[in-house]
Structure formats: structure tokens, C-alpha cells
C-alpha atoms as a PDB file:
ATOM      1  CA  UNK A   1      -7.254  -8.438  -8.467  1.00  0.00           C
ATOM      2  CA  UNK A   2      -8.436  -6.971  -5.144  1.00  0.00           C
ATOM      3  CA  UNK A   3     -10.487  -9.953  -4.051  1.00  0.00           C
ATOM      4  CA  UNK A   4      -7.722 -12.543  -3.444  1.00  0.00           C
ATOM      5  CA  UNK A   5      -5.713 -10.070  -1.367  1.00  0.00           C
ATOM      6  CA  UNK A   6      -8.691  -8.994   0.707  1.00  0.00           C
ATOM      7  CA  UNK A   7      -9.901 -12.589   1.194  1.00  0.00           C
ATOM      8  CA  UNK A   8      -6.416 -13.716   2.303  1.00  0.00           C
ATOM      9  CA  UNK A   9      -6.532 -11.130   5.094  1.00  0.00           C
ATOM     10  CA  UNK A  10      -2.750 -10.938   5.405  1.00  0.00           C
ATOM     11  CA  UNK A  11      -1.931  -7.358   4.429  1.00  0.00           C
ATOM     12  CA  UNK A  12      -4.949  -5.037   4.548  1.00  0.00           C
ATOM     13  CA  UNK A  13      -7.111  -4.109   7.521  1.00  0.00           C
ATOM     14  CA  UNK A  14     -10.259  -4.819   5.547  1.00  0.00           C
ATOM     15  CA  UNK A  15     -12.824  -7.451   6.505  1.00  0.00           C
ATOM     16  CA  UNK A  16     -12.035 -10.707   4.715  1.00  0.00           C
ATOM     17  CA  UNK A  17     -15.696 -11.075   3.726  1.00  0.00           C
ATOM     18  CA  UNK A  18     -15.926  -7.562   2.282  1.00  0.00           C
ATOM     19  CA  UNK A  19     -18.506  -7.378  -0.476  1.00  0.00           C
ATOM     20  CA  UNK A  20     -17.252  -6.592  -3.985  1.00  0.00           C
ATOM     21  CA  UNK A  21     -19.099  -3.262  -4.279  1.00  0.00           C
ATOM     22  CA  UNK A  22     -17.755  -2.079  -0.907  1.00  0.00           C
ATOM     23  CA  UNK A  23     -14.206  -3.087  -1.854  1.00  0.00           C
ATOM     24  CA  UNK A  24     -14.463  -1.187  -5.123  1.00  0.00           C
ATOM     25  CA  UNK A  25     -15.888   1.893  -3.354  1.00  0.00           C
ATOM     26  CA  UNK A  26     -12.936   1.762  -0.962  1.00  0.00           C
ATOM     27  CA  UNK A  27     -10.314   1.417  -3.708  1.00  0.00           C
ATOM     28  CA  UNK A  28     -11.929   4.016  -5.980  1.00  0.00           C
ATOM     29  CA  UNK A  29     -12.840   6.457  -3.195  1.00  0.00           C
ATOM     30  CA  UNK A  30     -13.122  10.056  -4.418  1.00  0.00           C
ATOM     31  CA  UNK A  31      -9.912  11.058  -2.610  1.00  0.00           C
ATOM     32  CA  UNK A  32      -7.943   8.189  -4.216  1.00  0.00           C
ATOM     33  CA  UNK A  33      -6.195   8.711  -7.532  1.00  0.00           C
ATOM     34  CA  UNK A  34      -6.021   5.154  -8.890  1.00  0.00           C
ATOM     35  CA  UNK A  35      -3.360   3.801 -11.246  1.00  0.00           C
ATOM     36  CA  UNK A  36      -3.175   0.413 -12.977  1.00  0.00           C
ATOM     37  CA  UNK A  37      -0.004  -1.344 -14.157  1.00  0.00           C
ATOM     38  CA  UNK A  38      -0.711  -2.926 -17.543  1.00  0.00           C
ATOM     39  CA  UNK A  39       1.096  -5.335 -19.808  1.00  0.00           C
ATOM     40  CA  UNK A  40      -0.572  -5.518 -23.204  1.00  0.00           C
ATOM     41  CA  UNK A  41      -3.975  -4.728 -21.720  1.00  0.00           C
ATOM     42  CA  UNK A  42      -3.563  -7.237 -18.863  1.00  0.00           C
ATOM     43  CA  UNK A  43      -3.718  -5.671 -15.389  1.00  0.00           C
ATOM     44  CA  UNK A  44      -0.649  -6.602 -13.322  1.00  0.00           C
ATOM     45  CA  UNK A  45      -1.239  -4.380 -10.341  1.00  0.00           C
ATOM     46  CA  UNK A  46      -2.947  -1.292  -9.030  1.00  0.00           C
ATOM     47  CA  UNK A  47      -2.307   1.411  -6.490  1.00  0.00           C
ATOM     48  CA  UNK A  48      -3.974   4.506  -5.171  1.00  0.00           C
ATOM     49  CA  UNK A  49      -2.348   7.804  -4.233  1.00  0.00           C
ATOM     50  CA  UNK A  50      -3.902  10.271  -1.815  1.00  0.00           C
ATOM     51  CA  UNK A  51      -3.062  12.802   0.847  1.00  0.00           C
ATOM     52  CA  UNK A  52      -2.392  10.934   4.081  1.00  0.00           C
ATOM     53  CA  UNK A  53      -4.271  13.527   6.158  1.00  0.00           C
ATOM     54  CA  UNK A  54      -6.239  16.716   5.647  1.00  0.00           C
ATOM     55  CA  UNK A  55      -5.229  20.268   6.526  1.00  0.00           C
ATOM     56  CA  UNK A  56      -1.784  20.521   8.069  1.00  0.00           C
ATOM     57  CA  UNK A  57      -0.938  16.927   7.095  1.00  0.00           C
ATOM     58  CA  UNK A  58      -2.020  17.175   3.450  1.00  0.00           C
ATOM     59  CA  UNK A  59       1.574  17.579   2.210  1.00  0.00           C
ATOM     60  CA  UNK A  60       2.285  13.905   3.049  1.00  0.00           C
ATOM     61  CA  UNK A  61       1.164  11.301   0.520  1.00  0.00           C
ATOM     62  CA  UNK A  62      -0.160   7.824   1.213  1.00  0.00           C
ATOM     63  CA  UNK A  63      -0.584   4.860  -1.117  1.00  0.00           C
ATOM     64  CA  UNK A  64      -2.062   1.385  -1.141  1.00  0.00           C
ATOM     65  CA  UNK A  65      -0.743  -1.235  -3.561  1.00  0.00           C
ATOM     66  CA  UNK A  66      -1.986  -4.582  -4.832  1.00  0.00           C
ATOM     67  CA  UNK A  67      -0.172  -6.855  -7.272  1.00  0.00           C
ATOM     68  CA  UNK A  68      -2.145  -9.427  -9.232  1.00  0.00           C
ATOM     69  CA  UNK A  69      -1.394 -12.965  -8.064  1.00  0.00           C
ATOM     70  CA  UNK A  70      -0.225 -14.001 -11.537  1.00  0.00           C
ATOM     71  CA  UNK A  71       2.200 -11.051 -11.659  1.00  0.00           C
ATOM     72  CA  UNK A  72       4.089 -11.630  -8.407  1.00  0.00           C
ATOM     73  CA  UNK A  73       7.902 -11.764  -8.542  1.00  0.00           C
ATOM     74  CA  UNK A  74       7.952  -9.764 -11.793  1.00  0.00           C
ATOM     75  CA  UNK A  75       8.948  -6.347 -10.427  1.00  0.00           C
ATOM     76  CA  UNK A  76       5.411  -4.940 -10.552  1.00  0.00           C
ATOM     77  CA  UNK A  77       5.483  -3.728  -6.945  1.00  0.00           C
ATOM     78  CA  UNK A  78       8.839  -2.065  -7.530  1.00  0.00           C
ATOM     79  CA  UNK A  79       7.550  -0.360 -10.689  1.00  0.00           C
ATOM     80  CA  UNK A  80       4.386   0.825  -8.950  1.00  0.00           C
ATOM     81  CA  UNK A  81       6.354   2.191  -5.995  1.00  0.00           C
ATOM     82  CA  UNK A  82       8.731   4.073  -8.310  1.00  0.00           C
ATOM     83  CA  UNK A  83       5.778   5.446 -10.283  1.00  0.00           C
ATOM     84  CA  UNK A  84       3.907   6.463  -7.132  1.00  0.00           C
ATOM     85  CA  UNK A  85       6.932   8.365  -5.809  1.00  0.00           C
ATOM     86  CA  UNK A  86       7.219  10.233  -9.134  1.00  0.00           C
ATOM     87  CA  UNK A  87       3.506  11.009  -9.071  1.00  0.00           C
ATOM     88  CA  UNK A  88       3.649  12.173  -5.455  1.00  0.00           C
ATOM     89  CA  UNK A  89       6.570  14.493  -6.156  1.00  0.00           C
ATOM     90  CA  UNK A  90       4.899  15.901  -9.270  1.00  0.00           C
ATOM     91  CA  UNK A  91       1.796  16.696  -7.187  1.00  0.00           C
ATOM     92  CA  UNK A  92       3.859  18.610  -4.627  1.00  0.00           C
ATOM     93  CA  UNK A  93       3.844  16.094  -1.790  1.00  0.00           C
ATOM     94  CA  UNK A  94       6.832  16.526   0.505  1.00  0.00           C
ATOM     95  CA  UNK A  95       6.809  13.026   1.996  1.00  0.00           C
ATOM     96  CA  UNK A  96       5.089   9.650   1.768  1.00  0.00           C
ATOM     97  CA  UNK A  97       3.863   7.669   4.738  1.00  0.00           C
ATOM     98  CA  UNK A  98       2.530   4.144   4.991  1.00  0.00           C
ATOM     99  CA  UNK A  99       0.388   4.052   8.114  1.00  0.00           C
ATOM    100  CA  UNK A 100       0.027   0.330   8.671  1.00  0.00           C
ATOM    101  CA  UNK A 101       2.493  -2.079   7.047  1.00  0.00           C
ATOM    102  CA  UNK A 102       1.976  -5.559   8.444  1.00  0.00           C
ATOM    103  CA  UNK A 103       5.356  -6.805   9.702  1.00  0.00           C
ATOM    104  CA  UNK A 104       4.866 -10.271   8.215  1.00  0.00           C
ATOM    105  CA  UNK A 105       4.573  -8.702   4.743  1.00  0.00           C
ATOM    106  CA  UNK A 106       8.343  -8.945   4.565  1.00  0.00           C
ATOM    107  CA  UNK A 107       8.642  -8.545   0.793  1.00  0.00           C
ATOM    108  CA  UNK A 108       6.812  -5.219   0.951  1.00  0.00           C
ATOM    109  CA  UNK A 109       8.774  -4.007   3.992  1.00  0.00           C
ATOM    110  CA  UNK A 110      12.065  -4.812   2.257  1.00  0.00           C
ATOM    111  CA  UNK A 111      10.930  -3.197  -0.987  1.00  0.00           C
ATOM    112  CA  UNK A 112       9.894   0.026   0.740  1.00  0.00           C
ATOM    113  CA  UNK A 113      13.215   0.073   2.596  1.00  0.00           C
ATOM    114  CA  UNK A 114      15.114  -0.294  -0.683  1.00  0.00           C
ATOM    115  CA  UNK A 115      13.337   2.887  -1.817  1.00  0.00           C
ATOM    116  CA  UNK A 116      14.539   4.637   1.338  1.00  0.00           C
ATOM    117  CA  UNK A 117      11.486   4.313   3.572  1.00  0.00           C
ATOM    118  CA  UNK A 118      12.297   4.042   7.255  1.00  0.00           C
ATOM    119  CA  UNK A 119      10.324   2.309   9.936  1.00  0.00           C
ATOM    120  CA  UNK A 120       9.480   5.245  12.189  1.00  0.00           C
ATOM    121  CA  UNK A 121       7.021   3.438  14.406  1.00  0.00           C
ATOM    122  CA  UNK A 122       6.088  -0.055  15.513  1.00  0.00           C
ATOM    123  CA  UNK A 123       2.565  -0.904  16.610  1.00  0.00           C
ATOM    124  CA  UNK A 124       2.884  -4.020  18.788  1.00  0.00           C
ATOM    125  CA  UNK A 125       0.405  -6.789  17.992  1.00  0.00           C
ATOM    126  CA  UNK A 126      -1.768  -4.337  16.016  1.00  0.00           C
ATOM    127  CA  UNK A 127      -2.779  -6.798  13.280  1.00  0.00           C
ATOM    128  CA  UNK A 128      -4.505 -10.138  13.661  1.00  0.00           C
ATOM    129  CA  UNK A 129      -2.957 -12.291  10.937  1.00  0.00           C
ATOM    130  CA  UNK A 130      -5.150 -15.260   9.942  1.00  0.00           C
ATOM    131  CA  UNK A 131      -2.273 -17.762  10.285  1.00  0.00           C
ATOM    132  CA  UNK A 132       0.262 -16.112  12.600  1.00  0.00           C
ATOM    133  CA  UNK A 133      -2.048 -14.468  15.114  1.00  0.00           C
ATOM    134  CA  UNK A 134      -1.266 -11.027  16.495  1.00  0.00           C
ATOM    135  CA  UNK A 135       1.707  -9.444  14.734  1.00  0.00           C
ATOM    136  CA  UNK A 136       3.238  -5.981  14.670  1.00  0.00           C
ATOM    137  CA  UNK A 137       2.512  -3.279  12.129  1.00  0.00           C
ATOM    138  CA  UNK A 138       4.909  -0.548  11.055  1.00  0.00           C
ATOM    139  CA  UNK A 139       4.575   3.100  10.187  1.00  0.00           C
ATOM    140  CA  UNK A 140       6.993   3.777   7.330  1.00  0.00           C
ATOM    141  CA  UNK A 141       8.071   7.204   6.096  1.00  0.00           C
ATOM    142  CA  UNK A 142      10.091   8.751   3.270  1.00  0.00           C
ATOM    143  CA  UNK A 143      10.966  12.432   2.889  1.00  0.00           C
ATOM    144  CA  UNK A 144      10.456  13.375  -0.794  1.00  0.00           C
ATOM    145  CA  UNK A 145      11.733  16.944  -0.882  1.00  0.00           C
ATOM    146  CA  UNK A 146      15.402  16.302  -0.119  1.00  0.00           C
END
């Protein structure tokens, strides 16, 4: 599930030729709590939840999401986002921040906005998209304790 997204190089700041073991170490890093969306034992998507920063920033959550290619347009991303927000709140996080949302990932940007995330920062030409060249990235933020 991770490999096609990483190889496409359109949404994550990971090397497109990342080796499988390195990709799995990244996704399953000790500080990541990993969840998998299943349908009858078939994995539809996965996400990790972690503190965005240490110390004084540890009250803000961060997530990374990947939907399986055969599960796109089925509401999996929406379900994972809803689940991650519940999990973040239950763990005492006061906010969630996405540090680097590639602007051309319009479906994700719109989905996060539907959940109330705001674009609080724009990083001009911060991502080198394999087809579109240098594009902006966004910092997106949602207060959870309102």
C-alpha cells in the first residue's frame, strides 16, 4: 500500500526510490501509533498518529495517511481522518497540524478543510512534484479542544 504512493512522489517528501525496509521503518517508527482501515480483512488504508513536536509542542498531534489505490473514492480517507481526530482527542491532544500538505493534492486539501482544518501557512515552491515541477505546500491546523 505504501509503495505506489512513495514511488509516485506526488504527496510525501520521501525519496521515490526508498527501499521497502526503510519505508516500513519510517511508517512504523516507535513514535508512530499506526492504524489500518480494513474491509473483511482487506487493507483499504493506513495512517499514523504522533505528537507533532516534543516538549512544549507535544500537545499538537500529527498524522500521515495513505489510501490503497484500489480503495480510492470510497470514503476511506474521510473515515481515517474522522478516526484520527477521535483518537487524538482521546489521547489528550489539543490540536492537529499537518506540516507539509502538497498543494496539488487537492482532494486531501479539500477533505481536511471539510473537517475544519485551516491553511495557516503557505510554503512557496517547497515541493518538487514529478510532473508539475515546484509547487507550494501548506501547513494546515485544527484546534481540537474547542
